Protein backbone atom coordinates (compact mmCIF):
# COMPACT_ATOMS: atom_id res chain seq x y z
CA UNK A 1 0.00 0.00 0.00
CA UNK A 2 1.07 3.67 0.20
CA UNK A 3 2.25 6.07 2.85
CA UNK A 4 -0.33 8.40 4.30
CA UNK A 5 -1.10 10.99 6.93
CA UNK A 6 -4.04 10.61 9.31
CA UNK A 7 -5.44 13.45 11.42
CA UNK A 8 -7.54 12.61 14.46
CA UNK A 9 -11.00 14.15 14.98
CA UNK A 10 -11.47 17.09 17.30
CA UNK A 11 -11.83 15.87 20.88
CA UNK A 12 -10.69 12.34 20.04
CA UNK A 13 -9.63 10.19 23.00
CA UNK A 14 -7.83 6.85 22.81
CA UNK A 15 -10.10 4.00 23.81
CA UNK A 16 -13.28 5.90 23.03
CA UNK A 17 -16.39 3.91 22.12
CA UNK A 18 -17.66 6.67 19.90
CA UNK A 19 -17.35 6.12 16.16
CA UNK A 20 -16.32 9.01 13.93
CA UNK A 21 -16.78 9.84 10.24
CA UNK A 22 -13.81 9.44 7.89
CA UNK A 23 -12.94 11.74 4.98
CA UNK A 24 -10.50 10.32 2.43
CA UNK A 25 -8.77 13.16 0.57
CA UNK A 26 -6.95 12.49 -2.72
CA UNK A 27 -4.36 15.07 -3.78
CA UNK A 28 -3.44 16.19 -7.29
CA UNK A 29 -0.56 15.16 -9.56
CA UNK A 30 1.85 17.75 -8.16
CA UNK A 31 1.90 16.19 -4.70
CA UNK A 32 2.99 12.69 -5.74
CA UNK A 33 6.27 11.21 -4.52
CA UNK A 34 7.93 10.29 -1.22
CA UNK A 35 7.77 13.60 0.66
CA UNK A 36 4.65 13.33 2.82
CA UNK A 37 4.70 17.07 3.56
CA UNK A 38 3.57 17.60 -0.04
CA UNK A 39 0.10 16.21 0.72
CA UNK A 40 -0.51 19.23 2.98
CA UNK A 41 -0.29 21.68 0.09
CA UNK A 42 -4.02 22.09 -0.60
CA UNK A 43 -7.48 21.49 0.77
CA UNK A 44 -8.41 19.95 4.13
CA UNK A 45 -4.87 18.63 4.85
CA UNK A 46 -3.50 22.15 4.40
CA UNK A 47 -6.03 23.41 6.93
CA UNK A 48 -5.34 20.49 9.32
CA UNK A 49 -1.58 21.10 9.13
CA UNK A 50 -2.23 24.70 10.17
CA UNK A 51 -4.10 23.50 13.25
CA UNK A 52 -7.72 23.30 12.14
CA UNK A 53 -9.53 20.45 13.90
CA UNK A 54 -12.24 18.64 11.99
CA UNK A 55 -15.01 16.49 13.50
CA UNK A 56 -13.80 13.51 11.43
CA UNK A 57 -10.74 11.38 10.74
CA UNK A 58 -8.91 12.90 7.77
CA UNK A 59 -7.04 10.26 5.76
CA UNK A 60 -4.58 11.60 3.19
CA UNK A 61 -2.57 9.00 1.24
CA UNK A 62 0.30 9.93 -1.07
CA UNK A 63 0.31 8.61 -4.60
CA UNK A 64 3.70 7.27 -5.75
CA UNK A 65 5.61 9.25 -8.36
CA UNK A 66 4.60 8.73 -12.02
CA UNK A 67 1.47 6.84 -10.90
CA UNK A 68 -2.22 7.62 -10.82
CA UNK A 69 -4.67 6.74 -8.06
CA UNK A 70 -5.44 3.02 -8.05
CA UNK A 71 -8.86 2.01 -6.63
CA UNK A 72 -7.51 -1.34 -5.41
CA UNK A 73 -4.71 0.35 -3.43
CA UNK A 74 -7.13 2.87 -1.92
CA UNK A 75 -9.65 0.16 -1.05
CA UNK A 76 -6.94 -1.80 0.80
CA UNK A 77 -5.90 1.35 2.66
CA UNK A 78 -9.51 1.98 3.71
CA UNK A 79 -9.72 -1.60 4.99
CA UNK A 80 -6.58 -1.12 7.09
CA UNK A 81 -7.53 2.24 8.55
CA UNK A 82 -11.17 1.39 9.32
CA UNK A 83 -10.04 -1.82 11.06
CA UNK A 84 -7.58 0.08 13.25
CA UNK A 85 -9.58 3.18 14.23
CA UNK A 86 -13.14 3.79 15.55
CA UNK A 87 -14.70 4.79 12.24
CA UNK A 88 -18.42 4.84 11.51
CA UNK A 89 -18.90 2.66 8.40
CA UNK A 90 -22.07 4.62 7.57
CA UNK A 91 -20.11 7.87 7.26
CA UNK A 92 -17.09 7.34 5.00
CA UNK A 93 -16.55 10.00 2.33
CA UNK A 94 -14.09 10.64 -0.50
CA UNK A 95 -13.12 13.92 -2.08
CA UNK A 96 -10.14 14.97 -4.19
CA UNK A 97 -8.72 17.63 -6.47
CA UNK A 98 -7.63 17.43 -10.12
CA UNK A 99 -5.97 13.97 -10.43
CA UNK A 100 -7.59 13.31 -7.05
CA UNK A 101 -10.97 14.30 -8.51
CA UNK A 102 -10.40 11.65 -11.17
CA UNK A 103 -9.41 9.24 -8.39
CA UNK A 104 -12.62 10.08 -6.52
CA UNK A 105 -14.78 9.19 -9.55
CA UNK A 106 -12.74 6.02 -10.20
CA UNK A 107 -12.90 4.82 -6.60
CA UNK A 108 -16.65 5.47 -6.29
CA UNK A 109 -17.21 3.68 -9.59
CA UNK A 110 -15.34 0.65 -8.20
CA UNK A 111 -16.75 0.47 -4.64
CA UNK A 112 -19.80 2.81 -4.51
CA UNK A 113 -21.28 0.81 -1.64
CA UNK A 114 -18.41 1.94 0.58
CA UNK A 115 -19.23 5.66 0.63
CA UNK A 116 -21.92 7.88 2.11
CA UNK A 117 -21.07 10.68 -0.38
CA UNK A 118 -18.38 11.82 -2.80
CA UNK A 119 -17.13 15.27 -3.81
CA UNK A 120 -14.83 15.39 -6.87
CA UNK A 121 -13.18 18.78 -7.48
CA UNK A 122 -11.95 19.78 -10.98
CA UNK A 123 -11.39 16.15 -11.99
CA UNK A 124 -10.63 15.09 -15.57
CA UNK A 125 -13.25 13.17 -17.55
CA UNK A 126 -13.55 9.45 -16.82
CA UNK A 127 -15.89 6.82 -18.18
CA UNK A 128 -18.06 5.62 -15.32
CA UNK A 129 -21.06 3.29 -14.95
CA UNK A 130 -23.81 5.77 -14.01
CA UNK A 131 -26.08 3.06 -12.56
CA UNK A 132 -23.47 2.44 -9.85
CA UNK A 133 -24.09 5.97 -8.53
CA UNK A 134 -27.87 5.62 -8.16
CA UNK A 135 -27.91 5.85 -4.37
CA UNK A 136 -24.65 7.79 -3.88
CA UNK A 137 -24.89 11.51 -3.08
CA UNK A 138 -22.53 13.47 -5.35
CA UNK A 139 -21.43 17.11 -5.24
CA UNK A 140 -19.09 18.03 -8.08
CA UNK A 141 -17.09 21.28 -8.32
CA UNK A 142 -15.19 22.99 -11.15
CA UNK A 143 -13.88 26.40 -12.18
CA UNK A 144 -15.42 27.84 -15.36
CA UNK A 145 -12.04 29.23 -16.48
CA UNK A 146 -10.02 26.07 -15.80
CA UNK A 147 -7.22 25.82 -18.39
CA UNK A 148 -5.69 22.64 -16.90
CA UNK A 149 -8.80 20.44 -16.79
CA UNK A 150 -11.64 22.00 -18.82
CA UNK A 151 -14.96 22.45 -17.05
CA UNK A 152 -16.49 20.43 -19.91
CA UNK A 153 -14.93 17.32 -18.34
CA UNK A 154 -17.14 17.65 -15.24
CA UNK A 155 -20.14 18.75 -17.34
CA UNK A 156 -19.92 15.53 -19.38
CA UNK A 157 -19.83 13.31 -16.28
CA UNK A 158 -22.68 15.21 -14.60
CA UNK A 159 -24.81 14.95 -17.78
CA UNK A 160 -24.06 11.23 -17.97
CA UNK A 161 -25.19 10.72 -14.37
CA UNK A 162 -28.27 12.92 -14.63
CA UNK A 163 -29.23 11.12 -17.83
CA UNK A 164 -29.48 7.96 -15.72
CA UNK A 165 -31.57 9.64 -13.03
CA UNK A 166 -28.71 10.20 -10.60
CA UNK A 167 -29.12 13.31 -8.45
CA UNK A 168 -25.94 15.38 -8.65
CA UNK A 169 -25.16 18.73 -7.08
CA UNK A 170 -22.89 20.67 -9.43
CA UNK A 171 -21.14 23.92 -8.58
CA UNK A 172 -19.24 25.89 -11.23
CA UNK A 173 -17.27 28.88 -9.97
CA UNK A 174 -17.60 31.49 -12.75
CA UNK A 175 -14.32 33.28 -11.97
CA UNK A 176 -12.15 30.31 -10.93
CA UNK A 177 -9.37 28.73 -12.97
CA UNK A 178 -8.01 25.30 -11.92
CA UNK A 179 -8.16 26.18 -8.22
CA UNK A 180 -11.76 25.22 -7.50
CA UNK A 181 -10.61 23.66 -4.23
CA UNK A 182 -10.01 26.81 -2.16
CA UNK A 183 -13.62 28.07 -2.37
CA UNK A 184 -14.94 24.52 -1.95
CA UNK A 185 -13.02 23.58 1.19
CA UNK A 186 -13.33 27.06 2.71
CA UNK A 187 -17.13 26.83 2.59
CA UNK A 188 -18.70 25.57 5.85
CA UNK A 189 -21.82 24.47 3.94
CA UNK A 190 -19.68 21.93 2.06
CA UNK A 191 -18.79 20.12 5.30
CA UNK A 192 -22.36 20.40 6.59
CA UNK A 193 -23.66 18.73 3.44
CA UNK A 194 -20.96 16.06 3.41
CA UNK A 195 -21.34 15.04 7.04
CA UNK A 196 -25.14 15.00 6.79
CA UNK A 197 -24.96 12.10 4.31
CA UNK A 198 -25.17 8.56 5.66
CA UNK A 199 -25.43 5.23 3.97
CA UNK A 200 -27.37 2.22 5.16
CA UNK A 201 -25.08 -0.35 6.71
CA UNK A 202 -26.35 -3.90 6.82
CSV table of C-alpha atoms in Angstrom, one decimal:
chain,number,residue,atom,x,y,z
A,1,UNK,CA,0.0,0.0,0.0
A,2,UNK,CA,1.1,3.7,0.2
A,3,UNK,CA,2.2,6.1,2.9
A,4,UNK,CA,-0.3,8.4,4.3
A,5,UNK,CA,-1.1,11.0,6.9
A,6,UNK,CA,-4.0,10.6,9.3
A,7,UNK,CA,-5.4,13.5,11.4
A,8,UNK,CA,-7.5,12.6,14.5
A,9,UNK,CA,-11.0,14.1,15.0
A,10,UNK,CA,-11.5,17.1,17.3
A,11,UNK,CA,-11.8,15.9,20.9
A,12,UNK,CA,-10.7,12.3,20.0
A,13,UNK,CA,-9.6,10.2,23.0
A,14,UNK,CA,-7.8,6.9,22.8
A,15,UNK,CA,-10.1,4.0,23.8
A,16,UNK,CA,-13.3,5.9,23.0
A,17,UNK,CA,-16.4,3.9,22.1
A,18,UNK,CA,-17.7,6.7,19.9
A,19,UNK,CA,-17.4,6.1,16.2
A,20,UNK,CA,-16.3,9.0,13.9
A,21,UNK,CA,-16.8,9.8,10.2
A,22,UNK,CA,-13.8,9.4,7.9
A,23,UNK,CA,-12.9,11.7,5.0
A,24,UNK,CA,-10.5,10.3,2.4
A,25,UNK,CA,-8.8,13.2,0.6
A,26,UNK,CA,-6.9,12.5,-2.7
A,27,UNK,CA,-4.4,15.1,-3.8
A,28,UNK,CA,-3.4,16.2,-7.3
A,29,UNK,CA,-0.6,15.2,-9.6
A,30,UNK,CA,1.9,17.8,-8.2
A,31,UNK,CA,1.9,16.2,-4.7
A,32,UNK,CA,3.0,12.7,-5.7
A,33,UNK,CA,6.3,11.2,-4.5
A,34,UNK,CA,7.9,10.3,-1.2
A,35,UNK,CA,7.8,13.6,0.7
A,36,UNK,CA,4.6,13.3,2.8
A,37,UNK,CA,4.7,17.1,3.6
A,38,UNK,CA,3.6,17.6,0.0
A,39,UNK,CA,0.1,16.2,0.7
A,40,UNK,CA,-0.5,19.2,3.0
A,41,UNK,CA,-0.3,21.7,0.1
A,42,UNK,CA,-4.0,22.1,-0.6
A,43,UNK,CA,-7.5,21.5,0.8
A,44,UNK,CA,-8.4,20.0,4.1
A,45,UNK,CA,-4.9,18.6,4.9
A,46,UNK,CA,-3.5,22.2,4.4
A,47,UNK,CA,-6.0,23.4,6.9
A,48,UNK,CA,-5.3,20.5,9.3
A,49,UNK,CA,-1.6,21.1,9.1
A,50,UNK,CA,-2.2,24.7,10.2
A,51,UNK,CA,-4.1,23.5,13.2
A,52,UNK,CA,-7.7,23.3,12.1
A,53,UNK,CA,-9.5,20.5,13.9
A,54,UNK,CA,-12.2,18.6,12.0
A,55,UNK,CA,-15.0,16.5,13.5
A,56,UNK,CA,-13.8,13.5,11.4
A,57,UNK,CA,-10.7,11.4,10.7
A,58,UNK,CA,-8.9,12.9,7.8
A,59,UNK,CA,-7.0,10.3,5.8
A,60,UNK,CA,-4.6,11.6,3.2
A,61,UNK,CA,-2.6,9.0,1.2
A,62,UNK,CA,0.3,9.9,-1.1
A,63,UNK,CA,0.3,8.6,-4.6
A,64,UNK,CA,3.7,7.3,-5.7
A,65,UNK,CA,5.6,9.2,-8.4
A,66,UNK,CA,4.6,8.7,-12.0
A,67,UNK,CA,1.5,6.8,-10.9
A,68,UNK,CA,-2.2,7.6,-10.8
A,69,UNK,CA,-4.7,6.7,-8.1
A,70,UNK,CA,-5.4,3.0,-8.0
A,71,UNK,CA,-8.9,2.0,-6.6
A,72,UNK,CA,-7.5,-1.3,-5.4
A,73,UNK,CA,-4.7,0.4,-3.4
A,74,UNK,CA,-7.1,2.9,-1.9
A,75,UNK,CA,-9.7,0.2,-1.0
A,76,UNK,CA,-6.9,-1.8,0.8
A,77,UNK,CA,-5.9,1.3,2.7
A,78,UNK,CA,-9.5,2.0,3.7
A,79,UNK,CA,-9.7,-1.6,5.0
A,80,UNK,CA,-6.6,-1.1,7.1
A,81,UNK,CA,-7.5,2.2,8.6
A,82,UNK,CA,-11.2,1.4,9.3
A,83,UNK,CA,-10.0,-1.8,11.1
A,84,UNK,CA,-7.6,0.1,13.2
A,85,UNK,CA,-9.6,3.2,14.2
A,86,UNK,CA,-13.1,3.8,15.6
A,87,UNK,CA,-14.7,4.8,12.2
A,88,UNK,CA,-18.4,4.8,11.5
A,89,UNK,CA,-18.9,2.7,8.4
A,90,UNK,CA,-22.1,4.6,7.6
A,91,UNK,CA,-20.1,7.9,7.3
A,92,UNK,CA,-17.1,7.3,5.0
A,93,UNK,CA,-16.5,10.0,2.3
A,94,UNK,CA,-14.1,10.6,-0.5
A,95,UNK,CA,-13.1,13.9,-2.1
A,96,UNK,CA,-10.1,15.0,-4.2
A,97,UNK,CA,-8.7,17.6,-6.5
A,98,UNK,CA,-7.6,17.4,-10.1
A,99,UNK,CA,-6.0,14.0,-10.4
A,100,UNK,CA,-7.6,13.3,-7.0
A,101,UNK,CA,-11.0,14.3,-8.5
A,102,UNK,CA,-10.4,11.7,-11.2
A,103,UNK,CA,-9.4,9.2,-8.4
A,104,UNK,CA,-12.6,10.1,-6.5
A,105,UNK,CA,-14.8,9.2,-9.5
A,106,UNK,CA,-12.7,6.0,-10.2
A,107,UNK,CA,-12.9,4.8,-6.6
A,108,UNK,CA,-16.6,5.5,-6.3
A,109,UNK,CA,-17.2,3.7,-9.6
A,110,UNK,CA,-15.3,0.7,-8.2
A,111,UNK,CA,-16.8,0.5,-4.6
A,112,UNK,CA,-19.8,2.8,-4.5
A,113,UNK,CA,-21.3,0.8,-1.6
A,114,UNK,CA,-18.4,1.9,0.6
A,115,UNK,CA,-19.2,5.7,0.6
A,116,UNK,CA,-21.9,7.9,2.1
A,117,UNK,CA,-21.1,10.7,-0.4
A,118,UNK,CA,-18.4,11.8,-2.8
A,119,UNK,CA,-17.1,15.3,-3.8
A,120,UNK,CA,-14.8,15.4,-6.9
A,121,UNK,CA,-13.2,18.8,-7.5
A,122,UNK,CA,-11.9,19.8,-11.0
A,123,UNK,CA,-11.4,16.2,-12.0
A,124,UNK,CA,-10.6,15.1,-15.6
A,125,UNK,CA,-13.3,13.2,-17.5
A,126,UNK,CA,-13.5,9.4,-16.8
A,127,UNK,CA,-15.9,6.8,-18.2
A,128,UNK,CA,-18.1,5.6,-15.3
A,129,UNK,CA,-21.1,3.3,-15.0
A,130,UNK,CA,-23.8,5.8,-14.0
A,131,UNK,CA,-26.1,3.1,-12.6
A,132,UNK,CA,-23.5,2.4,-9.9
A,133,UNK,CA,-24.1,6.0,-8.5
A,134,UNK,CA,-27.9,5.6,-8.2
A,135,UNK,CA,-27.9,5.9,-4.4
A,136,UNK,CA,-24.7,7.8,-3.9
A,137,UNK,CA,-24.9,11.5,-3.1
A,138,UNK,CA,-22.5,13.5,-5.4
A,139,UNK,CA,-21.4,17.1,-5.2
A,140,UNK,CA,-19.1,18.0,-8.1
A,141,UNK,CA,-17.1,21.3,-8.3
A,142,UNK,CA,-15.2,23.0,-11.2
A,143,UNK,CA,-13.9,26.4,-12.2
A,144,UNK,CA,-15.4,27.8,-15.4
A,145,UNK,CA,-12.0,29.2,-16.5
A,146,UNK,CA,-10.0,26.1,-15.8
A,147,UNK,CA,-7.2,25.8,-18.4
A,148,UNK,CA,-5.7,22.6,-16.9
A,149,UNK,CA,-8.8,20.4,-16.8
A,150,UNK,CA,-11.6,22.0,-18.8
A,151,UNK,CA,-15.0,22.4,-17.0
A,152,UNK,CA,-16.5,20.4,-19.9
A,153,UNK,CA,-14.9,17.3,-18.3
A,154,UNK,CA,-17.1,17.6,-15.2
A,155,UNK,CA,-20.1,18.8,-17.3
A,156,UNK,CA,-19.9,15.5,-19.4
A,157,UNK,CA,-19.8,13.3,-16.3
A,158,UNK,CA,-22.7,15.2,-14.6
A,159,UNK,CA,-24.8,14.9,-17.8
A,160,UNK,CA,-24.1,11.2,-18.0
A,161,UNK,CA,-25.2,10.7,-14.4
A,162,UNK,CA,-28.3,12.9,-14.6
A,163,UNK,CA,-29.2,11.1,-17.8
A,164,UNK,CA,-29.5,8.0,-15.7
A,165,UNK,CA,-31.6,9.6,-13.0
A,166,UNK,CA,-28.7,10.2,-10.6
A,167,UNK,CA,-29.1,13.3,-8.5
A,168,UNK,CA,-25.9,15.4,-8.6
A,169,UNK,CA,-25.2,18.7,-7.1
A,170,UNK,CA,-22.9,20.7,-9.4
A,171,UNK,CA,-21.1,23.9,-8.6
A,172,UNK,CA,-19.2,25.9,-11.2
A,173,UNK,CA,-17.3,28.9,-10.0
A,174,UNK,CA,-17.6,31.5,-12.7
A,175,UNK,CA,-14.3,33.3,-12.0
A,176,UNK,CA,-12.1,30.3,-10.9
A,177,UNK,CA,-9.4,28.7,-13.0
A,178,UNK,CA,-8.0,25.3,-11.9
A,179,UNK,CA,-8.2,26.2,-8.2
A,180,UNK,CA,-11.8,25.2,-7.5
A,181,UNK,CA,-10.6,23.7,-4.2
A,182,UNK,CA,-10.0,26.8,-2.2
A,183,UNK,CA,-13.6,28.1,-2.4
A,184,UNK,CA,-14.9,24.5,-1.9
A,185,UNK,CA,-13.0,23.6,1.2
A,186,UNK,CA,-13.3,27.1,2.7
A,187,UNK,CA,-17.1,26.8,2.6
A,188,UNK,CA,-18.7,25.6,5.9
A,189,UNK,CA,-21.8,24.5,3.9
A,190,UNK,CA,-19.7,21.9,2.1
A,191,UNK,CA,-18.8,20.1,5.3
A,192,UNK,CA,-22.4,20.4,6.6
A,193,UNK,CA,-23.7,18.7,3.4
A,194,UNK,CA,-21.0,16.1,3.4
A,195,UNK,CA,-21.3,15.0,7.0
A,196,UNK,CA,-25.1,15.0,6.8
A,197,UNK,CA,-25.0,12.1,4.3
A,198,UNK,CA,-25.2,8.6,5.7
A,199,UNK,CA,-25.4,5.2,4.0
A,200,UNK,CA,-27.4,2.2,5.2
A,201,UNK,CA,-25.1,-0.3,6.7
A,202,UNK,CA,-26.4,-3.9,6.8
